[in-house]
Coordinates of C-alpha atoms and ligand atoms in Angstrom, one line a residue:
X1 CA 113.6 74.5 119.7
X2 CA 113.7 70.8 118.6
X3 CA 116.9 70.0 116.3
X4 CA 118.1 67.1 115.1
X5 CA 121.6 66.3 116.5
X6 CA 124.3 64.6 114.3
X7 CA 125.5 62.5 117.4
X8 CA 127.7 59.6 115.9
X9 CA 129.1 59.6 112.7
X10 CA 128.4 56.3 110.9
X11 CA 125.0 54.5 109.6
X12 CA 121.9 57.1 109.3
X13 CA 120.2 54.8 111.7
X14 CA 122.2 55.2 114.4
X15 CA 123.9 58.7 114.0
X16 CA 120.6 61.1 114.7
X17 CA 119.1 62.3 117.9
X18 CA 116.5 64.7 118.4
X19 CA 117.2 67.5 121.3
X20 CA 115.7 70.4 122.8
X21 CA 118.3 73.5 122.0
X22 CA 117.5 77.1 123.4
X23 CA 116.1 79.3 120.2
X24 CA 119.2 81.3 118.8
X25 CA 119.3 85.3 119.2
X26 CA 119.9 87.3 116.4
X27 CA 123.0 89.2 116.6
X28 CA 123.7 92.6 114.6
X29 CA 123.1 92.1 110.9
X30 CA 121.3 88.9 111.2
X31 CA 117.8 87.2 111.1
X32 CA 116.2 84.5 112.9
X33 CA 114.3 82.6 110.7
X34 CA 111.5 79.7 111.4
X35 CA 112.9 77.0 108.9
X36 CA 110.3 75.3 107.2
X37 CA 111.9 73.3 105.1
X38 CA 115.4 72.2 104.6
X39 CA 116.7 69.3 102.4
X40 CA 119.5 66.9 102.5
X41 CA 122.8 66.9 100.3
X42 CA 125.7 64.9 99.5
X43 CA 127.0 67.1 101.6
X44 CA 125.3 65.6 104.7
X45 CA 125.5 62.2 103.9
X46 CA 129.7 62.4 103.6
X47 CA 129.6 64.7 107.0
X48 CA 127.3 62.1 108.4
X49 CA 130.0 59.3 107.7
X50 CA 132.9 61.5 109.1
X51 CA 134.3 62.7 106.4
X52 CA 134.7 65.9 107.5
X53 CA 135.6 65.5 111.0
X54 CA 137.8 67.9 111.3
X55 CA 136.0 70.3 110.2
X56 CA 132.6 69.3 112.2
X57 CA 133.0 68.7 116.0
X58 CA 129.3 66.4 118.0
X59 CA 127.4 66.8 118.8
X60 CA 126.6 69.0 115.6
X61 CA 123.4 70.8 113.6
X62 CA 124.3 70.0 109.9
X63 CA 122.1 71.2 107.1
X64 CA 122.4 74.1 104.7
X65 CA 119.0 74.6 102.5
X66 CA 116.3 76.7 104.3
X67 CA 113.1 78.6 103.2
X68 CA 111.3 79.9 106.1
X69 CA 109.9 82.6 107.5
X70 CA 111.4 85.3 109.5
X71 CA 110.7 85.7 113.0
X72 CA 112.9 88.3 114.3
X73 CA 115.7 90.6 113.0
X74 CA 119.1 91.9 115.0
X75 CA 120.3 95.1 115.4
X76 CA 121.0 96.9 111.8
X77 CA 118.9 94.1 109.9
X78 CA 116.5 96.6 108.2
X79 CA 116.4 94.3 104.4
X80 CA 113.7 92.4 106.1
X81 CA 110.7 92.3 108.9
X82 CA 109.1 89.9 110.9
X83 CA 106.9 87.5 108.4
X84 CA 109.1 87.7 105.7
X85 CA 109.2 84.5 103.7
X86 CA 113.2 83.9 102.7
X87 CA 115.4 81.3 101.4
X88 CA 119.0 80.9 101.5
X89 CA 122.3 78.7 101.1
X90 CA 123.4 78.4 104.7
X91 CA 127.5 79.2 105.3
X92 CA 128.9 75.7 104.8
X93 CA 131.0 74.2 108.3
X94 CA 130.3 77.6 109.7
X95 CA 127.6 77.7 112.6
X96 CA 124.3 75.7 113.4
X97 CA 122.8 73.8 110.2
X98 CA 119.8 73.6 109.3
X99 CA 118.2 70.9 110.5
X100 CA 116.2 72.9 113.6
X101 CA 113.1 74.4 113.7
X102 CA 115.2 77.8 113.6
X103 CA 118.3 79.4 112.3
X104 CA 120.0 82.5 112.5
X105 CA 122.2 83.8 109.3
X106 CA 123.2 87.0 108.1
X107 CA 120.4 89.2 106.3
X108 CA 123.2 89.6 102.9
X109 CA 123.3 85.7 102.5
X110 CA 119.1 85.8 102.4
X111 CA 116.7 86.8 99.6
X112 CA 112.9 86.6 99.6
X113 CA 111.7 84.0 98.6
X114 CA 110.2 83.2 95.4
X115 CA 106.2 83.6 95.3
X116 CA 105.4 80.9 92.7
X117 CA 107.5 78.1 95.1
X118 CA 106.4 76.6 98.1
X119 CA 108.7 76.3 101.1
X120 CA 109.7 72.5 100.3
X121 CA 110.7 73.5 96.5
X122 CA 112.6 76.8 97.6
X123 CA 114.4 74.5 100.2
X124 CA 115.1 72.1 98.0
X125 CA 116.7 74.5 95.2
X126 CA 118.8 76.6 97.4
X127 CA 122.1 74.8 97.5
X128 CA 121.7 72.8 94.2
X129 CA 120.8 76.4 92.2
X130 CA 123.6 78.2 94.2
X131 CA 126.0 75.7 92.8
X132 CA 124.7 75.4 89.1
X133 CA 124.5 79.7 89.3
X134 CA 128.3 79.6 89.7
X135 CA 129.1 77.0 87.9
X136 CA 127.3 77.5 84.6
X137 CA 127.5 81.0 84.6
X138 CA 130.1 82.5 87.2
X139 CA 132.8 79.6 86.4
X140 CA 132.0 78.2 83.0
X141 CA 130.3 81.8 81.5
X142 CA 128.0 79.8 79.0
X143 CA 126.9 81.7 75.9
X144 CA 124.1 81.2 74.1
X145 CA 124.4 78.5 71.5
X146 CA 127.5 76.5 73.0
X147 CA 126.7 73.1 73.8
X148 CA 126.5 72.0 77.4
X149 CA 127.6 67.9 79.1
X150 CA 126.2 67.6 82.4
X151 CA 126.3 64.6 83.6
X152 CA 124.0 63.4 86.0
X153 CA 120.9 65.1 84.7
X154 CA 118.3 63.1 86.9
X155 CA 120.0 64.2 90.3
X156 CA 119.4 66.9 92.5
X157 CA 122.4 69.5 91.2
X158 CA 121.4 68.3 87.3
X159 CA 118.2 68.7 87.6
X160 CA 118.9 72.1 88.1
X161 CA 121.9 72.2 85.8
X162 CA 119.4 70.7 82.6
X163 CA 117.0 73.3 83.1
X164 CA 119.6 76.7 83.5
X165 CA 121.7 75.7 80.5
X166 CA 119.1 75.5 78.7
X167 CA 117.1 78.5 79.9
X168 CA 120.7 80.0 79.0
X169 CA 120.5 79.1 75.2
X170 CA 122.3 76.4 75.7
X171 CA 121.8 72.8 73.4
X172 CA 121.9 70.3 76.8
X173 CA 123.3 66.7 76.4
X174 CA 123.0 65.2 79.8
X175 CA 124.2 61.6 81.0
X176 CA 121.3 59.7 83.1
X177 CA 120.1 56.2 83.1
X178 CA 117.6 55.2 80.7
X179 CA 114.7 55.3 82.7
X180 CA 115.5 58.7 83.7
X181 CA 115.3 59.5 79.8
X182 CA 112.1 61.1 79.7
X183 CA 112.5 62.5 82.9
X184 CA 115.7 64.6 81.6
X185 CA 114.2 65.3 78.4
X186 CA 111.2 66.9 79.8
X187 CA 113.1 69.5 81.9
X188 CA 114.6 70.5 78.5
X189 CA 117.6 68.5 78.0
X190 CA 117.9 68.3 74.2
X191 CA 120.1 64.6 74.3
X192 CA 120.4 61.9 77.0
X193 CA 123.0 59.6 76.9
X194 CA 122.7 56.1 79.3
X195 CA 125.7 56.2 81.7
X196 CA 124.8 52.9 82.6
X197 CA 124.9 50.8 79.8
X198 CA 128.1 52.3 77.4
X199 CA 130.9 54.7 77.3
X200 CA 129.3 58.5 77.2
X201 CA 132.3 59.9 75.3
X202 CA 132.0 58.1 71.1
X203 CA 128.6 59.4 71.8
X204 CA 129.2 62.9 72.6
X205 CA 131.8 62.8 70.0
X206 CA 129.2 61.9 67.5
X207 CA 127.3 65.0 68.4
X208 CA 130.7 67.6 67.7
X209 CA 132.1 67.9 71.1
X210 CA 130.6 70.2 73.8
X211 CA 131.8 73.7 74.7
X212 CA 131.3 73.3 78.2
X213 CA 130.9 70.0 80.5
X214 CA 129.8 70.2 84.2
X215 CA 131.0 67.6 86.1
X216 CA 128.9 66.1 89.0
X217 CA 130.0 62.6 89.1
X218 CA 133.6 62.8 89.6
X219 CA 136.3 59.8 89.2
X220 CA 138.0 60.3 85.5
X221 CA 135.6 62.7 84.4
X222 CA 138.3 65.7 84.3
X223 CA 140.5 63.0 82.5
X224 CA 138.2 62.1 79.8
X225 CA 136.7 65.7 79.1
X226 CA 139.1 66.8 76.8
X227 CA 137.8 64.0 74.6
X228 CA 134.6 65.3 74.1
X229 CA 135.7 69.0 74.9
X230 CA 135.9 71.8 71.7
X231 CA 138.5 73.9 71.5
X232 CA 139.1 76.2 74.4
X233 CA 136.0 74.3 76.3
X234 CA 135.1 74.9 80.3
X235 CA 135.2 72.2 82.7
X236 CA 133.4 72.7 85.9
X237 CA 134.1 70.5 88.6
X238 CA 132.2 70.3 91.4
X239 CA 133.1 67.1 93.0
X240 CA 136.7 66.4 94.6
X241 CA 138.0 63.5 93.9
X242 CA 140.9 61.3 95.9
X243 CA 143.0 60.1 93.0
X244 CA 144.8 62.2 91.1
X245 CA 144.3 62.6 87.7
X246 CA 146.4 63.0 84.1
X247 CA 145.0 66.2 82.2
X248 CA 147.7 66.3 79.4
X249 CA 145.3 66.1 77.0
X250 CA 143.7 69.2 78.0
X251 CA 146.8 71.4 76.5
X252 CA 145.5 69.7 73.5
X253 CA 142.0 71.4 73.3
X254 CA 143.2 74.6 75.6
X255 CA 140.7 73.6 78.0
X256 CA 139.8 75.2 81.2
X257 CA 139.5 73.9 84.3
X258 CA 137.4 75.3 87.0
X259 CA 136.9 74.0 90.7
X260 CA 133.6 75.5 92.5
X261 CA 133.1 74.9 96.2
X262 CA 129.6 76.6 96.4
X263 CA 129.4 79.7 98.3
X264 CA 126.2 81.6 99.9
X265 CA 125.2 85.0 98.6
X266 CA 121.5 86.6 97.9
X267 CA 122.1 87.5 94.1
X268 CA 122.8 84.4 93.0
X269 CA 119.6 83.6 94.4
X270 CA 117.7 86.6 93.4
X271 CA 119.1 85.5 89.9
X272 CA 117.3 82.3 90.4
X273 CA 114.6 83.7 91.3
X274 CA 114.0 85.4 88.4
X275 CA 114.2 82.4 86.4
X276 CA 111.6 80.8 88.6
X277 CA 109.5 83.6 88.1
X278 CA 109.0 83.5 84.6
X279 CA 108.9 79.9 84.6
X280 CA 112.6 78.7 82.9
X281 CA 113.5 77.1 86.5
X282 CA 111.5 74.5 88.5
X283 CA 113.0 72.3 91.5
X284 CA 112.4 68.9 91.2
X285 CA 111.3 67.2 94.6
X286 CA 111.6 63.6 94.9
X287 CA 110.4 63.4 98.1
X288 CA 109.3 65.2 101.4
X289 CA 109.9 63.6 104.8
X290 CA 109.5 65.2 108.4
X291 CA 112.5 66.2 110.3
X292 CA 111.5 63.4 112.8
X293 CA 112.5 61.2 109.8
X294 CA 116.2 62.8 109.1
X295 CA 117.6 59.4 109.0
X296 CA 115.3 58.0 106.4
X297 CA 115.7 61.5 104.2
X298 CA 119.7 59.8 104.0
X299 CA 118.7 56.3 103.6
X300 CA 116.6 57.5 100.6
X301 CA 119.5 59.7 99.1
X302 CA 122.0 56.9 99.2
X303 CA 120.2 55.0 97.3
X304 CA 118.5 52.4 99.7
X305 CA 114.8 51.7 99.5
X306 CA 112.5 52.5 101.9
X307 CA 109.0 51.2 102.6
X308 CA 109.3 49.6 98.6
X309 CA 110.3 52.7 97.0
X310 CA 113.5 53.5 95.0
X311 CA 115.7 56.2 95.3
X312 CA 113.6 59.3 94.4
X313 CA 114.5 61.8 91.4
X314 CA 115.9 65.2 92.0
X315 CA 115.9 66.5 95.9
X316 CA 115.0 65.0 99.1
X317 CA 113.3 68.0 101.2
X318 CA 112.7 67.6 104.6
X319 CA 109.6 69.4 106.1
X320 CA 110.4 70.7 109.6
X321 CA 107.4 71.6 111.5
X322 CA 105.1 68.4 110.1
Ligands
LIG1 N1 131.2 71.5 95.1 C1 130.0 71.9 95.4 O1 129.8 73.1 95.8 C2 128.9 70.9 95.3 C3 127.6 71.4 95.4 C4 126.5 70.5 95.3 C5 126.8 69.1 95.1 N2 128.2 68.7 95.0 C6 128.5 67.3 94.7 O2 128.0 67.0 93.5 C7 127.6 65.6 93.4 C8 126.2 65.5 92.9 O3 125.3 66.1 93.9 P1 123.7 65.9 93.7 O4 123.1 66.6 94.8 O5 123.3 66.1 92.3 O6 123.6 64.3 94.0 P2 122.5 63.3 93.6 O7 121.2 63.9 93.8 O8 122.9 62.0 94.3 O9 122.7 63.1 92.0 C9 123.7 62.4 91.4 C10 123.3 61.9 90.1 O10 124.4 61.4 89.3 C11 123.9 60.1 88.7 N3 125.1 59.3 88.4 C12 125.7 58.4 89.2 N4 126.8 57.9 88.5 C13 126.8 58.5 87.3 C14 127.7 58.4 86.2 N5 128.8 57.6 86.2 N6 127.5 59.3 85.2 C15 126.5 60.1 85.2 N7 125.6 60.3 86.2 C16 125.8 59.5 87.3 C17 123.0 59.5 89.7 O11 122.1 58.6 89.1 P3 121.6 57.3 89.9 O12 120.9 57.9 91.1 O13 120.6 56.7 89.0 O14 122.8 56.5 90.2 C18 122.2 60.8 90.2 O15 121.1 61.1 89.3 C19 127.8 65.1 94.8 O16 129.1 64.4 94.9 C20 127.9 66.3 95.7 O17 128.7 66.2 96.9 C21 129.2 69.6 95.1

């Protein structure tokens, strides 16, 4: 099977090459799974650069979104048969990634995929959805009628976020640049405040404070929640962040901090699926670029421009059999 190889970690350009691995076996519990699509994360972009190097020996397979189809099932994998169309959250530093024309996982970390999606949407809302599952409603346990900061509303994981907390109940302020104002507005946020151009907390402080903030930016963002956060608010982190930071002022509101490494698992999914079913939840695909093109899918998530265009909105899917 043809993979793309993580052979050098450094510039997109030069870090990808594409080899021919044997097809992996199934072993007990597990399915083989033709990926169709997978899509590319922060995730791969920091592992790309060697940030994780320890945890990631090369030549590696990195990836973690899939929809595909199944091909083959191991011993005692009865929850699915041959031509089932699935979608998962591959385990994260555990195993071949994703970016291969097949992958085995464990049949309890895959759900069926979601009729009303293609393959490139399901790939690109596995990880993203996983993450916003936990952290608006595992971590943060959002009730209907609380207000809800997430900041970065136009990207891939608040996208997502935008669209669940509302779908919760949830009144959505969401940070995003000005351009990307309609953009968050139409996916239901309710107000959009321009990161860019001034300081995001007067404003939310205008609006009464926010029960809940989901942070997916990082540097003083735990710092400055308690300024905007209401009385025993949730903060959900979901980006680490090198410096450390002073939270005294969150005795002051009795905040909550939570810290969410996403994890796979098929209800979360199956919960998502739901949503996308009767139409609360849509991915939002940027772009779509062959496997072939791994490096460019990267380039284009960092924020370079390729061929003219900008940096696309929401997820960059990668199609793997194109
Ligand atoms: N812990 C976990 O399990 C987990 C899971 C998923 C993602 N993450 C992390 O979460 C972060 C976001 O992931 P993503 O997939 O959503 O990335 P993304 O698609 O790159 O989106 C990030 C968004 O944040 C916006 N942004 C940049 N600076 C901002 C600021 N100061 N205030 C508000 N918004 C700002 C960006 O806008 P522009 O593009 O216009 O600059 C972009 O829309 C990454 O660091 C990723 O590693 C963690």
């Amino acid at each position: 099977m043809r993979v793309m190889e993580l052979v050098r970690f450094g510039d997109a350009d030069t870090a990808f090459a594409t080899r021919e691995l044997p097809r992996p076996t199934p072993g007990p519990g597990q399915v083989l799974v033709r990926v169709e699509a997978t899509s590319v994360n922060p995730l791969d972009l920091q592992t790309r650069r060697g940030d994780y190097r320890d945890q990631v020996a090369l030549p590696a397979v990195i990836g973690n979104d899939v929809s595909g189809v199944v091909v083959e099932t191991g011993p005692g994998a009865g929850d699915f048969q041959t031509g089932d169309e699935v979608w998962y959250l591959a385990p994260i530093f555990a195993g071949q990634g994703t970016y291969a024309e097949f992958h085995v996982v464990d049949q309890a970390l895959v759900a069926r995929k979601p009729a009303a999606l293609s393959h490139v949407e399901a790939a690109g809302l596995a990880l993203v959805g996983v993450t916003v599952w936990e952290a608006l409603v595992e971590r943060a346990g959002t009730r209907v009628g609380e207000r809800v900061l997430v900041h970065g509303g136009a990207g891939g994981v608040g996208s997502v976020a935008v669209q669940l907390a509302g779908a919760l109940g949830a009144e959505v302020v969401t940070t995003a640049r000005a351009k990307d104002h309609e953009f968050v507005t139409g996916l239901g946020a309710d107000v959009a405040i321009d990161f860019s151009t001034g300081d995001y907390v007067p404003q939310v402080r205008e609006l009464g404070g926010v029960d809940v903030v989901l942070d997916t930016v990082g540097r003083d963002t735990l710092a400055r929640s308690p300024e905007v956060l209401a009385d025993r608010g949730r903060v959900v982190s979901i980006v680490d962040i090198p410096e450390p930071q002073n939270l005294l002022a969150a005795w002051g509101v009795n905040a909550t901090y939570h810290f969410l490494f996403a994890s796979p698992g098929r209800a979360k999914l199956e919960a998502l699926g739901r949503l996308v079913d009767r139409g609360k939840l849509r991915p939002v695909v940027g772009a779509v670029v062959p496997l072939a093109d791994i490096a460019q899918a990267h380039t284009l998530l960092e924020g370079g421009s390729v061929e003219g265009r900008s940096r696309p909105r929401g997820k960059i899917v990668v199609a793997v059999h194109q």
